[in-house]
mmCIF file of C-alpha atoms in Angstrom:
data_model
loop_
_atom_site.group_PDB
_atom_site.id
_atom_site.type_symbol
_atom_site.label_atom_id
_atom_site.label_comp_id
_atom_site.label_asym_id
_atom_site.label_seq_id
_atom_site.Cartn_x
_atom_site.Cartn_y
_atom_site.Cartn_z
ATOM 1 C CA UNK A 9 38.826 0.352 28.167
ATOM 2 C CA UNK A 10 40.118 0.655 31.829
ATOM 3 C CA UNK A 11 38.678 3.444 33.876
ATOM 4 C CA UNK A 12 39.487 4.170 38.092
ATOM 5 C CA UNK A 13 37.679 6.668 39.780
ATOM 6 C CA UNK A 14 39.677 9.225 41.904
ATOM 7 C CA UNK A 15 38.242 11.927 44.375
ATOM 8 C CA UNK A 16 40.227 14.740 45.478
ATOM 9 C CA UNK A 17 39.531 16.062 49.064
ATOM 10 C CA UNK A 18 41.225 18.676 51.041
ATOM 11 C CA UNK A 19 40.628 19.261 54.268
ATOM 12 C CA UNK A 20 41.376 23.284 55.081
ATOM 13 C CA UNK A 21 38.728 24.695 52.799
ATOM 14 C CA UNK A 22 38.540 28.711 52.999
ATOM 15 C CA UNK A 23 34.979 28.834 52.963
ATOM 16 C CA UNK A 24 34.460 25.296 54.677
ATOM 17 C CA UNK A 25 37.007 23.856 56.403
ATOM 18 C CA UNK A 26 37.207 20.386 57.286
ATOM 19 C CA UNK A 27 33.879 19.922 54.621
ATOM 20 C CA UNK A 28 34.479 16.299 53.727
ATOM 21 C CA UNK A 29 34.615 15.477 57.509
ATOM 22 C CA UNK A 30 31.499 17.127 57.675
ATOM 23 C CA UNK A 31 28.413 14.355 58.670
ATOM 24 C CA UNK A 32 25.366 14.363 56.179
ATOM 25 C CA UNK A 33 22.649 12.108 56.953
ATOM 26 C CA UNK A 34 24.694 9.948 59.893
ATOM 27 C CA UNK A 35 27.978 9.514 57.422
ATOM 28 C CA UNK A 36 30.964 11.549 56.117
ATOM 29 C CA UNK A 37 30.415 14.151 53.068
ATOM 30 C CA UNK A 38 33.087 11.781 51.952
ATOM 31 C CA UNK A 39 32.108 8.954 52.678
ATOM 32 C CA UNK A 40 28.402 9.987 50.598
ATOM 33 C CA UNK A 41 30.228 10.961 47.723
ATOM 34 C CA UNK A 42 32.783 7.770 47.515
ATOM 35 C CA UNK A 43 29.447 5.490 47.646
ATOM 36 C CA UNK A 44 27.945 7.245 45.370
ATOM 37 C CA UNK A 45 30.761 6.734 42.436
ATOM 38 C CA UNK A 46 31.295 3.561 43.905
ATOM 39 C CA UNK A 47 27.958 2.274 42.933
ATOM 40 C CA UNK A 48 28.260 3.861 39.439
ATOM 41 C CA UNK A 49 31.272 2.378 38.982
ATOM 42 C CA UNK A 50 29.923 -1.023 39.714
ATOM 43 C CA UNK A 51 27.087 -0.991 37.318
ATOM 44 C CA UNK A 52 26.211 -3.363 34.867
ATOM 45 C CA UNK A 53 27.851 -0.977 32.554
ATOM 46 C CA UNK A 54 31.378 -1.258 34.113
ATOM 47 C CA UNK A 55 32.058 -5.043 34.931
ATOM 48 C CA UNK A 56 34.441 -6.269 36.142
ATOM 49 C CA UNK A 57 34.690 -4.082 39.251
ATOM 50 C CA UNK A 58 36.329 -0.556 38.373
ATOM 51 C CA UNK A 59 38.795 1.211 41.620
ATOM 52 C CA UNK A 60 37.354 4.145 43.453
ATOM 53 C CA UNK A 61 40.623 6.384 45.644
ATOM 54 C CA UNK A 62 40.610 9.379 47.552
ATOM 55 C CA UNK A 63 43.648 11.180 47.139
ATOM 56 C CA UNK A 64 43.917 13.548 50.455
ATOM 57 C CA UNK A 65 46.572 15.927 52.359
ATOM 58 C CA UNK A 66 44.980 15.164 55.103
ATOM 59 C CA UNK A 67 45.628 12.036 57.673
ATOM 60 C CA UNK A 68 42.218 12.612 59.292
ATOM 61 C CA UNK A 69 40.020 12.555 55.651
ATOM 62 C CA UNK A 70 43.126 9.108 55.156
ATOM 63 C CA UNK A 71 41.859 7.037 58.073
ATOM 64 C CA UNK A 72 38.186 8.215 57.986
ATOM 65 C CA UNK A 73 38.146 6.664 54.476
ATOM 66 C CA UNK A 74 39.729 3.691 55.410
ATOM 67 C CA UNK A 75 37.824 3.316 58.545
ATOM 68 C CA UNK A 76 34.416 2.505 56.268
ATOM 69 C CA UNK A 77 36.236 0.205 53.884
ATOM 70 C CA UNK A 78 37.486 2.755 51.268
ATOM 71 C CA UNK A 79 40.551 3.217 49.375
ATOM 72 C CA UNK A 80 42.990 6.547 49.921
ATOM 73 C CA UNK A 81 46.015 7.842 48.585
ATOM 74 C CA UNK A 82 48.357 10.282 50.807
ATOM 75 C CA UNK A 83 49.268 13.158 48.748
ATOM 76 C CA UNK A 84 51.048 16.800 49.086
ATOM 77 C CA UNK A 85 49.614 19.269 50.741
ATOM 78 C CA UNK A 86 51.109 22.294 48.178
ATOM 79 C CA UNK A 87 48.590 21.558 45.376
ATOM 80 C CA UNK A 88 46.959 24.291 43.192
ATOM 81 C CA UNK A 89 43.885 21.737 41.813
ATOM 82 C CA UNK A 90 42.295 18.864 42.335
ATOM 83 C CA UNK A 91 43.983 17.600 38.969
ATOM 84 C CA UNK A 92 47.337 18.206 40.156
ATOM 85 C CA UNK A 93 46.109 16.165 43.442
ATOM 86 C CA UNK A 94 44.741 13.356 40.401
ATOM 87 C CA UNK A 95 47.947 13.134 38.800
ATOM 88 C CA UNK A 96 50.164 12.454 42.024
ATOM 89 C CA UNK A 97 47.720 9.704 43.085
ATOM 90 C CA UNK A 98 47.813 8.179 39.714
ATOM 91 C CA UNK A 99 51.471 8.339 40.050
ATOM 92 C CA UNK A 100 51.409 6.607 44.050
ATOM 93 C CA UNK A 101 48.593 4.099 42.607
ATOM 94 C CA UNK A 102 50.503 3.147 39.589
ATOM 95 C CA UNK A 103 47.272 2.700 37.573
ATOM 96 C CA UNK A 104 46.895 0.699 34.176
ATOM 97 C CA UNK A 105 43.741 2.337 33.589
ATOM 98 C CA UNK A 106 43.094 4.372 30.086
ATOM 99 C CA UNK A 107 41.068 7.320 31.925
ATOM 100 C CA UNK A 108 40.900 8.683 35.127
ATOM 101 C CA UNK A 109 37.303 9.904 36.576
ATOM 102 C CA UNK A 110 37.592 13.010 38.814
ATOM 103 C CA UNK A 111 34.539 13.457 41.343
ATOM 104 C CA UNK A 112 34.992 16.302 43.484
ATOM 105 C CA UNK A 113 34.973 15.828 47.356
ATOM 106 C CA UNK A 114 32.011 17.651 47.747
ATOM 107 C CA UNK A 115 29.614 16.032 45.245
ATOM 108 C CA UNK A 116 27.408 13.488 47.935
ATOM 109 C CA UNK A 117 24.736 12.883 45.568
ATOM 110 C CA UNK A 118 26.682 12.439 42.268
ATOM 111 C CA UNK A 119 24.568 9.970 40.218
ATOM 112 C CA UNK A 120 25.667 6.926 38.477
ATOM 113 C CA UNK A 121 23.943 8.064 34.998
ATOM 114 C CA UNK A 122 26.286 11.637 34.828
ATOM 115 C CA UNK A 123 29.216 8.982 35.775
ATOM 116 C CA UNK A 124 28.133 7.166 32.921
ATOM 117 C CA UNK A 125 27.399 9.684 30.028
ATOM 118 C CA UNK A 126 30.848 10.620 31.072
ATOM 119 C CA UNK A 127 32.139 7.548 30.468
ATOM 120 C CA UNK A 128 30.860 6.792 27.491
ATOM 121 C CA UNK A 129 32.436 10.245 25.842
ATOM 122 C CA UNK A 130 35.502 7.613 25.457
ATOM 123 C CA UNK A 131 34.169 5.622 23.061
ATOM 124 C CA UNK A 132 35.089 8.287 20.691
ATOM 125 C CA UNK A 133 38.399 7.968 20.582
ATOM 126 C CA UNK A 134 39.542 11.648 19.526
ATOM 127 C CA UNK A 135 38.559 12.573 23.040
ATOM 128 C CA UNK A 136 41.209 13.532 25.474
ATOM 129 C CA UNK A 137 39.413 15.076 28.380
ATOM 130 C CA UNK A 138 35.297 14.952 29.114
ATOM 131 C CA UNK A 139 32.858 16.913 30.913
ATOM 132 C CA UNK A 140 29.496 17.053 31.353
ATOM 133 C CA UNK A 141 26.736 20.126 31.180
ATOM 134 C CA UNK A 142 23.146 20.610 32.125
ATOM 135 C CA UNK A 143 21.060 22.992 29.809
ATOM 136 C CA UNK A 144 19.857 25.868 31.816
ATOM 137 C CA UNK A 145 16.398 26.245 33.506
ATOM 138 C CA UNK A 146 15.666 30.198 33.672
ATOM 139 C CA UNK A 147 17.303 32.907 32.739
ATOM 140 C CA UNK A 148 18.593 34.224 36.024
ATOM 141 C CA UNK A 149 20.924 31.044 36.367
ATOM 142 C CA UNK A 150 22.161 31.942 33.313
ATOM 143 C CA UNK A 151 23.329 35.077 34.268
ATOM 144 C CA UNK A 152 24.734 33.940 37.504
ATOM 145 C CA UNK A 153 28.613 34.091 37.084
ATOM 146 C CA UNK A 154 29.195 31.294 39.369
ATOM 147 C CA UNK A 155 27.726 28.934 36.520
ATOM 148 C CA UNK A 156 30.344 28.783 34.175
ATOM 149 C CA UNK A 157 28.713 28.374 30.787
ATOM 150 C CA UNK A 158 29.898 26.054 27.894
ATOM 151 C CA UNK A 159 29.849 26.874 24.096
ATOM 152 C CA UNK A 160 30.573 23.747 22.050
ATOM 153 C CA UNK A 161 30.881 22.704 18.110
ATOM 154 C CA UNK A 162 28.891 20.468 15.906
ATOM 155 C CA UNK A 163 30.432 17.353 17.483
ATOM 156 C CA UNK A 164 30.180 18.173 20.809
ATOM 157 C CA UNK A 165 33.132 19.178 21.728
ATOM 158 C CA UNK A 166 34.000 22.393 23.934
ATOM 159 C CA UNK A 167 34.687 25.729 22.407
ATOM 160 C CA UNK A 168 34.355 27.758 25.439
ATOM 161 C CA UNK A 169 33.903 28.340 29.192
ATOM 162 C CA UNK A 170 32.874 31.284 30.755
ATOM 163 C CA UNK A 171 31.514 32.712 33.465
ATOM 164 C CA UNK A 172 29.744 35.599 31.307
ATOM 165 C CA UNK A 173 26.376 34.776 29.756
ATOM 166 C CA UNK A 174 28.153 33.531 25.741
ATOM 167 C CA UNK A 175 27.094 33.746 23.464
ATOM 168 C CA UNK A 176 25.334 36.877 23.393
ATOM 169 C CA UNK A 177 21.991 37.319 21.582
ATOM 170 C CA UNK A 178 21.699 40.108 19.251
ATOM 171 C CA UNK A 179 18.671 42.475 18.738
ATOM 172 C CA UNK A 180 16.302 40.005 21.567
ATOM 173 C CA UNK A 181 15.636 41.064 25.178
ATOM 174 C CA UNK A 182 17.756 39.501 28.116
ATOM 175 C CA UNK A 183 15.432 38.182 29.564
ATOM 176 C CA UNK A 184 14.152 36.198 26.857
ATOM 177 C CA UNK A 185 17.696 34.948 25.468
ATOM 178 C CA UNK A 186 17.051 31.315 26.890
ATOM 179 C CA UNK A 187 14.083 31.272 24.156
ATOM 180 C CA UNK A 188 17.014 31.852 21.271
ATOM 181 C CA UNK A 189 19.425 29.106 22.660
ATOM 182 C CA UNK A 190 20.174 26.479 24.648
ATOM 183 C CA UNK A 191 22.484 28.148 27.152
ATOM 184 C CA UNK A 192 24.438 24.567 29.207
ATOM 185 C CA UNK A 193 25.779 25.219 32.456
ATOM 186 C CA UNK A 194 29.225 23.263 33.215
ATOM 187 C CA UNK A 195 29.135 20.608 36.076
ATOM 188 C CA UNK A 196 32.465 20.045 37.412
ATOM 189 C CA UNK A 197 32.622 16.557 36.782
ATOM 190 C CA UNK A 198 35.844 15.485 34.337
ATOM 191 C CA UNK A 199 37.492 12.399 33.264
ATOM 192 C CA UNK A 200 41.070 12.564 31.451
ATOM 193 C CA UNK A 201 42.989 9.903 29.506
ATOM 194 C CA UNK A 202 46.238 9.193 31.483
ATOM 195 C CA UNK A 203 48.473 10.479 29.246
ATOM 196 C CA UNK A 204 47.007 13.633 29.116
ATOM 197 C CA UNK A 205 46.112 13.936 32.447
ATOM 198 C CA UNK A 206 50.243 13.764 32.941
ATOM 199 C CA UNK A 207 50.516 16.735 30.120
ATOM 200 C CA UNK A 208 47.938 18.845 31.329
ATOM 201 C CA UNK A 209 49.389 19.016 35.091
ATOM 202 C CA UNK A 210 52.444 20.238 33.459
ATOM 203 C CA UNK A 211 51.459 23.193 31.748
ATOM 204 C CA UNK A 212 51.655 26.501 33.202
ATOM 205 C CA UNK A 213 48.513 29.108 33.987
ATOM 206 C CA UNK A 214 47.072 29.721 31.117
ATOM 207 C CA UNK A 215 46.190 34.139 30.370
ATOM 208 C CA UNK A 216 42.348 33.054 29.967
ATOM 209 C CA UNK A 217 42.387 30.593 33.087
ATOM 210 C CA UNK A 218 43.621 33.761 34.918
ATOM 211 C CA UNK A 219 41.038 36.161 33.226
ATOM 212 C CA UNK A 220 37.803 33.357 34.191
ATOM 213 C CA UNK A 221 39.574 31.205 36.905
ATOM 214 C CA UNK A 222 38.400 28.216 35.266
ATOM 215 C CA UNK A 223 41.262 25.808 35.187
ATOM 216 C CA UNK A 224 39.991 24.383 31.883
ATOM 217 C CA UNK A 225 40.588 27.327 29.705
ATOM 218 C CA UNK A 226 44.214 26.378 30.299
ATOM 219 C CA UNK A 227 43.607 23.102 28.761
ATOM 220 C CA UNK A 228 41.647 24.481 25.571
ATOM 221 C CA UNK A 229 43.867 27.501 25.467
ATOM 222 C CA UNK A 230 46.921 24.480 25.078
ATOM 223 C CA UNK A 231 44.906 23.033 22.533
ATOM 224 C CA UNK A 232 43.535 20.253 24.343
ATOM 225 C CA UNK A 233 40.154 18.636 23.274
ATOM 226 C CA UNK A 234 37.335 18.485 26.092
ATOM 227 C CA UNK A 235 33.926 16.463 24.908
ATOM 228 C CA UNK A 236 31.166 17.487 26.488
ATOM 229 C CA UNK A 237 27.972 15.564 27.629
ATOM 230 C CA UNK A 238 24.918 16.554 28.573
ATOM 231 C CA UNK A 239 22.367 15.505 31.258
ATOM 232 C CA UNK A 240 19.241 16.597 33.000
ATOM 233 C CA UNK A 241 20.250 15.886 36.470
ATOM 234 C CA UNK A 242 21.624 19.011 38.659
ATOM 235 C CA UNK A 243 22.540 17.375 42.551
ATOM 236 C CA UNK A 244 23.071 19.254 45.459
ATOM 237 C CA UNK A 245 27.188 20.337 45.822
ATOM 238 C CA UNK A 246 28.183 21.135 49.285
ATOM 239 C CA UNK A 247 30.816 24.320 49.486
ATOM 240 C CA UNK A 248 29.419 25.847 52.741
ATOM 241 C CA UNK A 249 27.726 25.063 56.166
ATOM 242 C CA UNK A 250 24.493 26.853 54.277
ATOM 243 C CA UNK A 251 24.962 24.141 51.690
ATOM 244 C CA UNK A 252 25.175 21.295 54.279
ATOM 245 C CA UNK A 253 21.843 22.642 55.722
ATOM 246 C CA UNK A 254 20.428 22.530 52.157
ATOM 247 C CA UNK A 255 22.011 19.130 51.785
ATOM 248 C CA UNK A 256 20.523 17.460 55.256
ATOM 249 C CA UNK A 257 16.960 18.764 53.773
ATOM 250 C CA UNK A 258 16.956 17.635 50.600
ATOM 251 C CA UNK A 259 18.714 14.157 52.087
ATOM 252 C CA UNK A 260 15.574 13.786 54.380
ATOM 253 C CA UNK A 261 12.811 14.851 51.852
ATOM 254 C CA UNK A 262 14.357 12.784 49.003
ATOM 255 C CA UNK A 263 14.393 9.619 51.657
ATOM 256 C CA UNK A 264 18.019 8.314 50.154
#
């Protein structure tokens, strides 16, 4: 099975623009991040060599990449997602490969094992679109509504997204729920096979993906399958200068 790697970035971020620009550590936010899946990607796990892209709006974020060896894909500026961003560089890269990985922009210290436990959701070949999920640590996260939360089936495979605390636990405390159940918190990684990745950037705003704006509740609402894998590492996502500070610190204590 083929897989390519492609990161959306954007330059004119509302709450952080010009991010991937940003410098973390002496490099590019984007730059960070593109090593990072870069190195996952050429693992023992993935040989021969798999492709890592940026796909961009942005001729600035275009020659940075290319100006420390990287690969980038112009795209239009008018998209609603980083999917819809996916899809067009698919279409400009004319790719052979069975899934696509999406890494956000903003993701520096992505590791190679989440890359990898989503990767290997493929080997099951009923699944069309992957994610993966962290199980909670206390009970406040939980009921922070910017962790969306996942509710999956027997097999692993997602029933639900939300940014409420689901499911609810009947006749306990709150603030002992996370003793009931294992509450998972959705990281935005994804991977898509190609041929849904080209259906689900058709389809139009879902009622529920309005209701949560989470983009994949129009994919479940359309009946598409998302497996979901889990891991125990949480990194450090950048979407404000606040979060670059937090960044630079945890870059300096950690040593990387």
């Amino acid at each position: 099975m083929k897989f390519i790697a492609i990161i959306p970035a954007r330059y004119a971020s509302t709450r952080f623009p010009g991010k991937p620009l940003a410098m973390l550590g002496g490099k590019a936010v984007i730059q960070r991040v593109y090593e990072q899946v870069a190195k996952a990607l050429n693992s023992p796990l993935t040989s021969p060599t798999l492709p890592v892209y940026v796909a961009t709006d942005d001729e600035r974020i275009f020659a940075a990449v290319e100006a420390f060896g990287g690969k980038a894909v112009m795209t239009r500026a008018d998209h609603q997602s980083g999917t819809d961003r996916i899809e067009e560089a698919a279409e400009k890269i004319g790719t052979d490969a069975d899934v696509i990985i999406n890494v956000q922009g903003d993701e520096p210290f992505v590791q190679s094992s989440q890359i990898e436990t989503l990767m290997h959701l493929f080997d099951d070949a009923e699944t069309q679109i992957g994610t993966i999920g962290k199980p909670f640590d206390t009970m406040e996260a939980v009921l922070n509504p910017n962790s969306p939360k996942i509710v999956c089936d027997v097999r692993g495979y997602a029933l639900y997204f939300s940014r409420s605390v689901i499911p609810f636990i009947r006749g306990k405390e709150q603030g002992t729920w996370l003793e009931h159940f294992p509450f998972v918190k959705h990281l935005g990684l994804y991977a898509y096979r190609r041929d849904v990745l080209a259906q689900i950037t058709q389809l139009p705003q879902s009622i529920l993906e309005r209701a949560e704006s989470l983009e994949q509740l129009r994919w479940l609402q359309n009946g598409y399958r998302i497996k979901v894998g889990l891991t125990d590492v949480e990194t450090v996502g950048i979407d404000t200068p606040e979060d670059l500070a937090r960044a630079e610190a945890f870059l300096q204590a950690s040593g990387l």
